């Protein structure tokens, strides 16, 4: 089943705790402090993978967790950083927050976006030695990684998309010109999900054509199946408007065009190739629409194959070539624009004898999460701004 949406929960790794350790020395009860630093928690990273076609693999895997950093140990041994969780998604995946705000757009192959940053590792007690404090009996606790719920939406990246009323012959046309084999049948809404096909020219150029479910009047309001799928048309550079020539063509064209305009997002500004299909049963169809967006009006029959070669040629000559996409350093910026602000390390949590000490001012929620991640139990003492309280 094609799947163009997924909801996932991403959780970056907790930072490792700083070590609280003392060198063992003969005759010295507490030798020099030698606790190493904890490692950084791993990030959750989305990576645009051109071999993926949809988001179905994420329907089964909703919680994405990166590895935690290892704790610092004695002899100043630093804990290893947690491994990132790299999550491959198809090119064209957009990431939205719960409130629907766009936070990332993975439009290029190999685009990467960090969705949750790993927590900082805590510093070990070896780092807190000073002239006035020879034996620090505390170490910093690693902070929890960021976590959030996100929605993933996939926008198909097709060069051109077939649009038209149900039964116009969109799937028949895709079958004729591409490697795709969508279902074709004599009832409306045969196509229930988008299908992509690759069309090849004689000189080896490739072209991706999308077949989306038929649109009907009211599609932009959600009537039929159209609305969901109108979104997929947004990234096409040209529309191929298929019309059943055995019915009045102008009227059909206007119905669809009205829906494109009502949907917005620039769909009614895209150039169109109009295809009057089924000329085997309606040999001389009339078409009176004169519109600057129309690149060509072609007459053909998917049943007999008449006019198909001309259509294929028209696709390659009329549809503009895709802009070359080489993800260079400059282009990195274009998908990092929406990257969430990295959180600054504005506060710290220390493990001290018998409890915890907080330095700085975390929000209540941040502190709660950090204490929980640190394994603090009920009854533990927590010192905040010189005041002590017991964890309830
Ligand atoms: N006579 C004739 N019939 C055609 C031609 N092209 C398609 N058909 C028939 O028209 C019907 C609908 O074709 P589809 O290709 O499934 O139409 P569609 O636009 O994909 O329809 P939906 O997926 O329901 O929106 C089928 O019964 C086809 O066999 C043609 O050129 N001539
Ligand atoms: Mg179809």
Short mmCIF file of C-alpha atoms and ligand atoms in Angstrom, two decimals:
data_model
loop_
_atom_site.label_atom_id
_atom_site.label_comp_id
_atom_site.label_asym_id
_atom_site.label_seq_id
_atom_site.Cartn_x
_atom_site.Cartn_y
_atom_site.Cartn_z
CA UNK A 1 0.00 0.00 0.00
CA UNK A 2 1.38 3.39 -1.01
CA UNK A 3 1.80 5.61 1.99
CA UNK A 4 2.41 9.33 1.77
CA UNK A 5 2.07 10.18 5.45
CA UNK A 6 3.60 9.00 8.70
CA UNK A 7 3.67 10.18 12.27
CA UNK A 8 6.76 9.41 14.24
CA UNK A 9 8.22 10.19 17.62
CA UNK A 10 11.92 11.00 17.52
CA UNK A 11 14.06 10.74 20.62
CA UNK A 12 17.72 11.65 20.62
CA UNK A 13 20.13 9.90 22.97
CA UNK A 14 20.77 11.04 26.51
CA UNK A 15 24.25 12.30 27.20
CA UNK A 16 26.43 10.01 29.28
CA UNK A 17 26.97 10.96 32.91
CA UNK A 18 30.27 12.41 34.02
CA UNK A 19 32.33 9.99 36.08
CA UNK A 20 32.53 10.40 39.87
CA UNK A 21 35.71 8.59 40.70
CA UNK A 22 38.91 8.86 42.76
CA UNK A 23 42.27 7.44 41.96
CA UNK A 24 43.19 4.61 44.27
CA UNK A 25 46.40 5.32 46.07
CA UNK A 26 48.00 3.54 48.91
CA UNK A 27 47.59 5.36 52.22
CA UNK A 28 45.38 8.03 50.65
CA UNK A 29 41.70 7.49 51.53
CA UNK A 30 40.45 9.58 48.67
CA UNK A 31 43.01 9.90 45.89
CA UNK A 32 42.85 12.54 43.18
CA UNK A 33 39.50 12.86 41.40
CA UNK A 34 39.75 11.17 38.00
CA UNK A 35 36.18 10.78 36.63
CA UNK A 36 36.08 11.25 32.83
CA UNK A 37 33.36 13.00 30.84
CA UNK A 38 30.24 11.33 29.54
CA UNK A 39 29.78 10.96 25.76
CA UNK A 40 27.29 12.97 23.75
CA UNK A 41 23.93 11.36 22.96
CA UNK A 42 23.26 10.44 19.32
CA UNK A 43 21.09 12.62 17.07
CA UNK A 44 18.06 11.49 15.10
CA UNK A 45 18.75 12.42 11.49
CA UNK A 46 16.51 12.12 8.43
CA UNK A 47 18.32 11.38 5.19
CA UNK A 48 16.74 11.69 1.75
CA UNK A 49 17.28 8.37 -0.02
CA UNK A 50 16.54 8.28 -3.76
CA UNK A 51 15.88 4.52 -3.66
CA UNK A 52 12.78 4.92 -1.48
CA UNK A 53 9.38 5.59 -3.00
CA UNK A 54 7.08 6.07 -0.04
CA UNK A 55 6.82 6.22 3.74
CA UNK A 56 5.34 2.77 4.30
CA UNK A 57 8.39 1.49 6.18
CA UNK A 58 7.63 4.05 8.88
CA UNK A 59 4.11 2.77 9.43
CA UNK A 60 5.62 -0.10 11.37
CA UNK A 61 8.38 1.83 13.06
CA UNK A 62 7.04 4.85 14.90
CA UNK A 63 9.52 5.44 17.69
CA UNK A 64 12.94 6.43 16.43
CA UNK A 65 15.60 6.48 19.14
CA UNK A 66 19.26 7.33 18.92
CA UNK A 67 21.84 5.72 21.18
CA UNK A 68 22.79 7.25 24.50
CA UNK A 69 26.30 8.41 25.27
CA UNK A 70 28.38 6.18 27.51
CA UNK A 71 29.20 7.31 31.04
CA UNK A 72 32.59 8.68 31.93
CA UNK A 73 34.73 6.38 34.06
CA UNK A 74 37.73 6.44 36.35
CA UNK A 75 41.25 7.13 35.15
CA UNK A 76 39.75 10.04 33.18
CA UNK A 77 38.21 7.70 30.64
CA UNK A 78 35.65 9.54 28.54
CA UNK A 79 32.47 7.76 27.53
CA UNK A 80 31.90 7.14 23.82
CA UNK A 81 29.40 9.29 21.94
CA UNK A 82 26.08 7.60 21.17
CA UNK A 83 25.54 6.62 17.53
CA UNK A 84 23.14 8.77 15.48
CA UNK A 85 19.95 7.14 14.28
CA UNK A 86 19.91 7.79 10.53
CA UNK A 87 16.44 7.35 9.16
CA UNK A 88 16.14 7.06 5.38
CA UNK A 89 13.09 8.74 3.82
CA UNK A 90 12.15 9.29 0.18
CA UNK A 91 13.24 12.44 -1.61
CA UNK A 92 10.36 14.89 -1.37
CA UNK A 93 9.62 14.26 2.31
CA UNK A 94 8.52 17.26 4.32
CA UNK A 95 8.59 17.40 8.09
CA UNK A 96 5.89 19.24 10.01
CA UNK A 97 5.35 19.87 13.68
CA UNK A 98 2.20 18.81 15.47
CA UNK A 99 0.82 22.27 14.76
CA UNK A 100 1.46 21.88 11.06
CA UNK A 101 4.49 24.17 10.78
CA UNK A 102 7.03 23.13 8.18
CA UNK A 103 10.40 22.44 9.80
CA UNK A 104 12.29 20.65 7.05
CA UNK A 105 12.01 19.87 3.40
CA UNK A 106 14.19 17.08 2.04
CA UNK A 107 13.92 17.95 -1.61
CA UNK A 108 17.37 16.78 -2.73
CA UNK A 109 18.96 13.34 -2.73
CA UNK A 110 21.24 12.95 0.29
CA UNK A 111 19.73 15.95 2.08
CA UNK A 112 20.08 15.52 5.85
CA UNK A 113 18.22 17.16 8.65
CA UNK A 114 18.70 16.74 12.38
CA UNK A 115 15.29 16.32 13.99
CA UNK A 116 16.42 15.78 17.55
CA UNK A 117 19.79 16.59 19.02
CA UNK A 118 21.51 14.32 21.45
CA UNK A 119 22.02 15.54 25.00
CA UNK A 120 25.35 16.90 26.17
CA UNK A 121 27.50 14.51 28.11
CA UNK A 122 28.15 15.45 31.73
CA UNK A 123 31.63 16.42 32.85
CA UNK A 124 33.44 14.13 35.19
CA UNK A 125 34.65 15.22 38.62
CA UNK A 126 38.24 15.46 37.34
CA UNK A 127 37.16 18.67 35.62
CA UNK A 128 36.01 20.40 38.76
CA UNK A 129 39.25 20.50 40.67
CA UNK A 130 40.26 24.02 41.66
CA UNK A 131 42.56 25.59 44.19
CA UNK A 132 39.74 25.86 46.68
CA UNK A 133 38.20 22.51 45.83
CA UNK A 134 40.73 19.72 45.77
CA UNK A 135 38.28 16.88 46.02
CA UNK A 136 35.08 17.54 44.08
CA UNK A 137 32.58 14.95 45.19
CA UNK A 138 30.16 15.61 42.39
CA UNK A 139 29.94 15.12 38.64
CA UNK A 140 27.68 16.51 35.97
CA UNK A 141 24.79 14.36 34.80
CA UNK A 142 24.28 13.89 31.05
CA UNK A 143 21.24 15.76 29.75
CA UNK A 144 18.38 14.07 27.95
CA UNK A 145 18.24 14.28 24.16
CA UNK A 146 15.58 16.34 22.45
CA UNK A 147 12.39 14.60 21.52
CA UNK A 148 9.33 15.51 19.54
CA UNK A 149 6.40 14.20 17.56
CA UNK A 150 6.55 15.00 13.89
CA UNK A 151 4.44 14.39 10.84
CA UNK A 152 6.08 13.37 7.61
CA UNK A 153 4.39 14.18 4.33
CA UNK A 154 5.61 12.99 0.98
CA UNK A 155 5.19 15.17 -2.03
CA UNK A 156 5.76 13.31 -5.22
CA UNK A 157 8.54 14.68 -7.31
CA UNK A 158 7.21 14.13 -10.79
CA UNK A 159 8.17 16.13 -13.85
CA UNK A 160 4.59 16.13 -15.01
CA UNK A 161 1.29 14.90 -13.61
CA UNK A 162 -1.82 13.56 -15.32
CA UNK A 163 -5.02 15.25 -14.25
CA UNK A 164 -8.59 14.84 -15.39
CA UNK A 165 -12.02 13.51 -14.59
CA UNK A 166 -12.43 9.84 -13.65
CA UNK A 167 -12.43 7.50 -16.67
CA UNK A 168 -10.71 10.02 -18.94
CA UNK A 169 -7.96 7.50 -19.61
CA UNK A 170 -5.12 8.81 -17.44
CA UNK A 171 -3.96 5.38 -16.32
CA UNK A 172 -4.33 4.03 -19.85
CA UNK A 173 -2.05 6.81 -21.07
CA UNK A 174 0.56 6.16 -18.37
CA UNK A 175 0.51 2.47 -19.32
CA UNK A 176 1.07 3.37 -22.96
CA UNK A 177 4.07 5.63 -22.44
CA UNK A 178 5.81 4.35 -19.32
CA UNK A 179 6.95 1.28 -17.42
CA UNK A 180 4.13 1.66 -14.87
CA UNK A 181 1.14 -0.68 -14.97
CA UNK A 182 -1.67 1.01 -13.07
CA UNK A 183 -5.08 -0.64 -13.04
CA UNK A 184 -7.37 0.41 -15.90
CA UNK A 185 -11.12 -0.16 -15.69
CA UNK A 186 -14.40 1.19 -16.87
CA UNK A 187 -15.56 2.73 -13.59
CA UNK A 188 -14.72 6.03 -11.90
CA UNK A 189 -11.93 6.15 -9.31
CA UNK A 190 -10.16 3.05 -10.50
CA UNK A 191 -6.92 4.68 -9.43
CA UNK A 192 -6.93 5.09 -5.65
CA UNK A 193 -3.37 6.13 -5.02
CA UNK A 194 -0.69 7.95 -7.00
CA UNK A 195 1.40 5.90 -9.40
CA UNK A 196 4.66 7.08 -10.88
CA UNK A 197 5.96 5.95 -14.24
CA UNK A 198 9.25 6.60 -15.98
CA UNK A 199 9.03 7.62 -19.61
CA UNK A 200 12.16 7.24 -21.72
CA UNK A 201 13.03 9.14 -24.84
CA UNK A 202 14.88 7.61 -27.80
CA UNK A 203 18.08 9.35 -26.67
CA UNK A 204 17.84 8.00 -23.12
CA UNK A 205 16.38 11.00 -21.33
CA UNK A 206 14.08 10.04 -18.47
CA UNK A 207 11.00 11.69 -17.31
CA UNK A 208 8.72 10.91 -14.36
CA UNK A 209 4.99 11.09 -14.98
CA UNK A 210 2.50 10.78 -12.12
CA UNK A 211 -1.01 9.35 -12.38
CA UNK A 212 -3.25 10.59 -9.59
CA UNK A 213 -6.85 9.64 -8.83
CA UNK A 214 -9.51 11.33 -10.95
CA UNK A 215 -10.77 14.74 -9.88
CA UNK A 216 -14.41 15.79 -9.86
CA UNK A 217 -16.27 18.98 -9.19
CA UNK A 218 -15.70 19.85 -5.54
CA UNK A 219 -12.34 18.04 -5.39
CA UNK A 220 -10.70 21.12 -3.87
CA UNK A 221 -13.23 20.86 -1.01
CA UNK A 222 -12.51 17.20 -0.49
CA UNK A 223 -15.21 15.66 -2.70
CA UNK A 224 -14.15 12.31 -4.16
CA UNK A 225 -10.52 11.43 -3.67
CA UNK A 226 -9.08 14.47 -5.32
CA UNK A 227 -8.17 16.78 -2.48
CA UNK A 228 -5.56 14.58 -0.85
CA UNK A 229 -3.91 14.14 -4.15
CA UNK A 230 -4.02 17.67 -5.41
CA UNK A 231 -1.14 18.28 -3.01
CA UNK A 232 1.00 15.92 -5.07
CA UNK A 233 0.57 18.07 -8.11
CA UNK A 234 2.26 21.03 -6.47
CA UNK A 235 5.74 19.95 -7.40
CA UNK A 236 5.03 18.95 -10.98
CA UNK A 237 6.32 21.40 -13.53
CA UNK A 238 3.63 20.65 -16.10
CA UNK A 239 0.13 19.16 -16.02
CA UNK A 240 -1.10 16.75 -18.65
CA UNK A 241 -4.82 17.30 -18.74
CA UNK A 242 -6.56 14.20 -20.11
CA UNK A 243 -10.07 14.58 -21.49
CA UNK A 244 -12.48 11.92 -22.73
CA UNK A 245 -13.21 13.21 -26.23
CA UNK A 246 -16.50 11.35 -26.46
CA UNK A 247 -18.02 13.97 -24.12
CA UNK A 248 -18.00 17.79 -24.53
CA UNK A 249 -14.34 18.68 -23.99
CA UNK A 250 -14.51 22.39 -23.12
CA UNK A 251 -16.88 21.73 -20.26
CA UNK A 252 -14.65 19.00 -18.79
CA UNK A 253 -11.61 21.22 -19.08
CA UNK A 254 -13.36 24.06 -17.22
CA UNK A 255 -14.55 21.78 -14.40
CA UNK A 256 -11.02 20.60 -13.68
CA UNK A 257 -9.48 24.01 -14.13
CA UNK A 258 -11.90 25.50 -11.60
CA UNK A 259 -10.82 22.91 -9.03
CA UNK A 260 -7.14 23.63 -9.68
CA UNK A 261 -7.77 27.33 -9.15
CA UNK A 262 -9.77 26.78 -5.99
CA UNK A 263 -7.11 24.57 -4.51
CA UNK A 264 -4.53 27.34 -4.86
CA UNK A 265 -0.81 26.70 -4.39
CA UNK A 266 -0.20 27.80 -7.96
CA UNK A 267 -1.76 24.75 -9.63
CA UNK A 268 -3.74 26.95 -11.99
CA UNK A 269 -0.55 28.64 -13.14
CA UNK A 270 1.21 25.48 -14.28
CA UNK A 271 1.57 24.98 -18.02
CA UNK A 272 -0.71 22.30 -19.45
CA UNK A 273 -0.62 19.82 -22.27
CA UNK A 274 -4.22 18.97 -23.17
CA UNK A 275 -4.85 15.44 -24.40
CA UNK A 276 -8.13 14.64 -26.13
CA UNK A 277 -8.26 10.87 -25.67
CA UNK A 278 -10.46 8.15 -27.22
CA UNK A 279 -10.38 9.46 -30.80
CA UNK A 280 -11.12 5.88 -31.89
CA UNK A 281 -14.70 6.45 -30.75
CA UNK A 282 -14.81 10.25 -31.22
CA UNK A 283 -12.64 10.90 -34.27
CA UNK A 284 -12.98 14.66 -34.55
CA UNK A 285 -13.37 16.23 -31.11
CA UNK A 286 -13.86 19.96 -30.76
CA UNK A 287 -11.85 22.00 -28.32
CA UNK A 288 -12.42 25.72 -28.09
CA UNK A 289 -10.44 26.76 -25.02
CA UNK A 290 -7.83 29.38 -25.74
CA UNK A 291 -5.58 29.92 -22.77
CA UNK A 292 -1.98 31.11 -22.49
CA UNK A 293 -1.10 28.18 -20.23
CA UNK A 294 -1.80 25.62 -22.93
CA UNK A 295 1.42 24.38 -24.48
CA UNK A 296 -0.30 22.02 -26.90
CA UNK A 297 -3.58 20.27 -27.62
CA UNK A 298 -3.05 16.70 -28.79
CA UNK A 299 -5.56 14.15 -30.07
CA UNK A 300 -4.85 10.48 -29.48
CA UNK A 301 -6.22 7.06 -28.62
CA UNK A 302 -4.86 4.90 -25.85
CA UNK A 303 -6.91 2.03 -27.30
CA UNK A 304 -5.36 2.02 -30.79
CA UNK A 305 -2.09 3.82 -30.08
CA UNK A 306 -2.79 6.57 -32.60
CA UNK A 307 -1.06 9.81 -31.61
CA UNK A 308 0.93 8.22 -28.76
CA UNK A 309 4.34 8.75 -30.35
CA UNK A 310 3.55 12.42 -30.92
CA UNK A 311 2.49 12.72 -27.30
CA UNK A 312 5.70 11.15 -26.06
CA UNK A 313 7.77 13.53 -28.19
CA UNK A 314 5.73 16.50 -26.97
CA UNK A 315 6.50 15.57 -23.36
CA UNK A 316 10.22 15.78 -23.98
CA UNK A 317 10.13 18.95 -26.03
CA UNK A 318 7.52 20.91 -24.08
CA UNK A 319 8.20 20.07 -20.45
CA UNK A 320 11.17 22.06 -19.17
CA UNK A 321 14.13 20.04 -17.94
CA UNK A 322 14.53 19.72 -14.21
CA UNK A 323 17.07 22.03 -12.67
CA UNK A 324 20.21 20.03 -11.97
CA UNK A 325 20.46 19.21 -8.30
CA UNK A 326 23.92 18.75 -6.93
CA UNK A 327 23.90 19.07 -3.17
CA UNK A 328 26.94 21.25 -2.59
CA UNK A 329 27.85 23.21 0.50
CA UNK A 330 25.70 26.07 -0.68
CA UNK A 331 22.70 23.92 -1.20
CA UNK A 332 22.95 22.45 2.24
CA UNK A 333 21.57 25.73 3.47
CA UNK A 334 18.42 25.23 1.55
CA UNK A 335 17.24 22.36 3.63
CA UNK A 336 18.77 23.52 6.85
CA UNK A 337 16.83 26.76 6.78
CA UNK A 338 14.06 25.23 8.80
CA UNK A 339 16.33 23.47 11.21
CA UNK A 340 15.22 23.99 14.78
CA UNK A 341 17.46 26.26 16.82
CA UNK A 342 20.13 24.28 18.60
CA UNK A 343 19.45 24.42 22.29
CA UNK A 344 22.11 26.14 24.31
CA UNK A 345 23.46 24.57 27.39
CA UNK A 346 21.90 27.08 29.72
CA UNK A 347 21.82 24.93 32.81
CA UNK A 348 23.47 21.92 34.37
CA UNK A 349 22.60 19.06 36.62
CA UNK A 350 25.13 17.57 39.02
CA UNK A 351 25.09 14.33 40.91
CA UNK A 352 26.29 15.08 44.42
CA UNK A 353 26.50 12.98 47.56
CA UNK A 354 23.01 11.82 48.30
CA UNK A 355 21.23 13.69 45.50
CA UNK A 356 21.37 16.30 42.77
CA UNK A 357 22.28 19.93 42.40
CA UNK A 358 20.87 22.20 39.70
CA UNK A 359 22.88 25.15 38.39
CA UNK A 360 21.15 27.63 36.08
CA UNK A 361 17.44 27.75 35.48
CA UNK A 362 15.87 24.94 33.49
CA UNK A 363 12.15 24.98 32.92
CA UNK A 364 10.23 22.72 35.27
CA UNK A 365 9.63 20.32 32.41
CA UNK A 366 13.29 20.22 31.40
CA UNK A 367 14.35 19.51 34.95
CA UNK A 368 11.78 16.79 35.38
CA UNK A 369 12.91 15.04 32.21
CA UNK A 370 16.56 15.36 33.15
CA UNK A 371 16.01 13.92 36.64
CA UNK A 372 13.98 11.09 35.22
CA UNK A 373 16.65 10.34 32.62
CA UNK A 374 19.28 10.44 35.34
CA UNK A 375 17.35 7.77 37.21
CA UNK A 376 16.46 9.96 40.20
CA UNK A 377 14.13 8.22 42.60
CA UNK A 378 11.36 9.47 44.81
CA UNK A 379 12.81 10.95 47.95
CA UNK A 380 16.10 12.01 46.38
CA UNK A 381 17.29 15.48 47.44
CA UNK A 382 17.55 18.12 44.75
CA UNK A 383 19.22 21.43 45.44
CA UNK A 384 18.09 24.36 43.31
CA UNK A 385 19.36 27.90 43.92
CA UNK A 386 20.56 27.08 47.43
CA UNK A 387 17.27 25.45 48.47
CA UNK A 388 16.81 21.76 48.91
CA UNK A 389 13.69 19.77 48.23
CA UNK A 390 12.77 16.14 48.13
CA UNK A 391 11.63 14.57 44.92
CA UNK A 392 7.94 13.71 45.25
N1 LIG B 1 -12.37 3.47 -26.56
C1 LIG B 1 -11.40 3.87 -25.78
N2 LIG B 1 -11.42 3.60 -24.47
C2 LIG B 1 -10.42 4.03 -23.72
C3 LIG B 1 -9.34 4.75 -24.23
N3 LIG B 1 -8.50 5.06 -23.21
C4 LIG B 1 -9.04 4.51 -22.11
N4 LIG B 1 -10.19 3.89 -22.38
C5 LIG B 1 -11.08 3.20 -21.43
O1 LIG B 1 -11.61 4.12 -20.53
C6 LIG B 1 -11.79 3.54 -19.24
C7 LIG B 1 -11.11 4.34 -18.17
O2 LIG B 1 -9.71 4.31 -18.40
P1 LIG B 1 -8.64 4.58 -17.22
O3 LIG B 1 -7.32 4.66 -17.88
O4 LIG B 1 -8.85 3.61 -16.12
O5 LIG B 1 -9.14 6.03 -16.78
P2 LIG B 1 -8.61 6.94 -15.59
O6 LIG B 1 -8.62 8.34 -16.07
O7 LIG B 1 -7.31 6.43 -15.09
O8 LIG B 1 -9.76 6.76 -14.53
P3 LIG B 1 -9.69 6.91 -12.89
O9 LIG B 1 -8.49 6.18 -12.43
O10 LIG B 1 -10.94 6.26 -12.43
O11 LIG B 1 -9.67 8.35 -12.64
C8 LIG B 1 -11.25 2.12 -19.37
O12 LIG B 1 -12.32 1.23 -19.59
C9 LIG B 1 -10.34 2.19 -20.59
O13 LIG B 1 -10.23 0.94 -21.24
C10 LIG B 1 -9.35 5.03 -25.63
O14 LIG B 1 -8.45 5.67 -26.19
N5 LIG B 1 -10.40 4.59 -26.34
MG1 LIG B 2 -6.82 5.70 -13.28
#
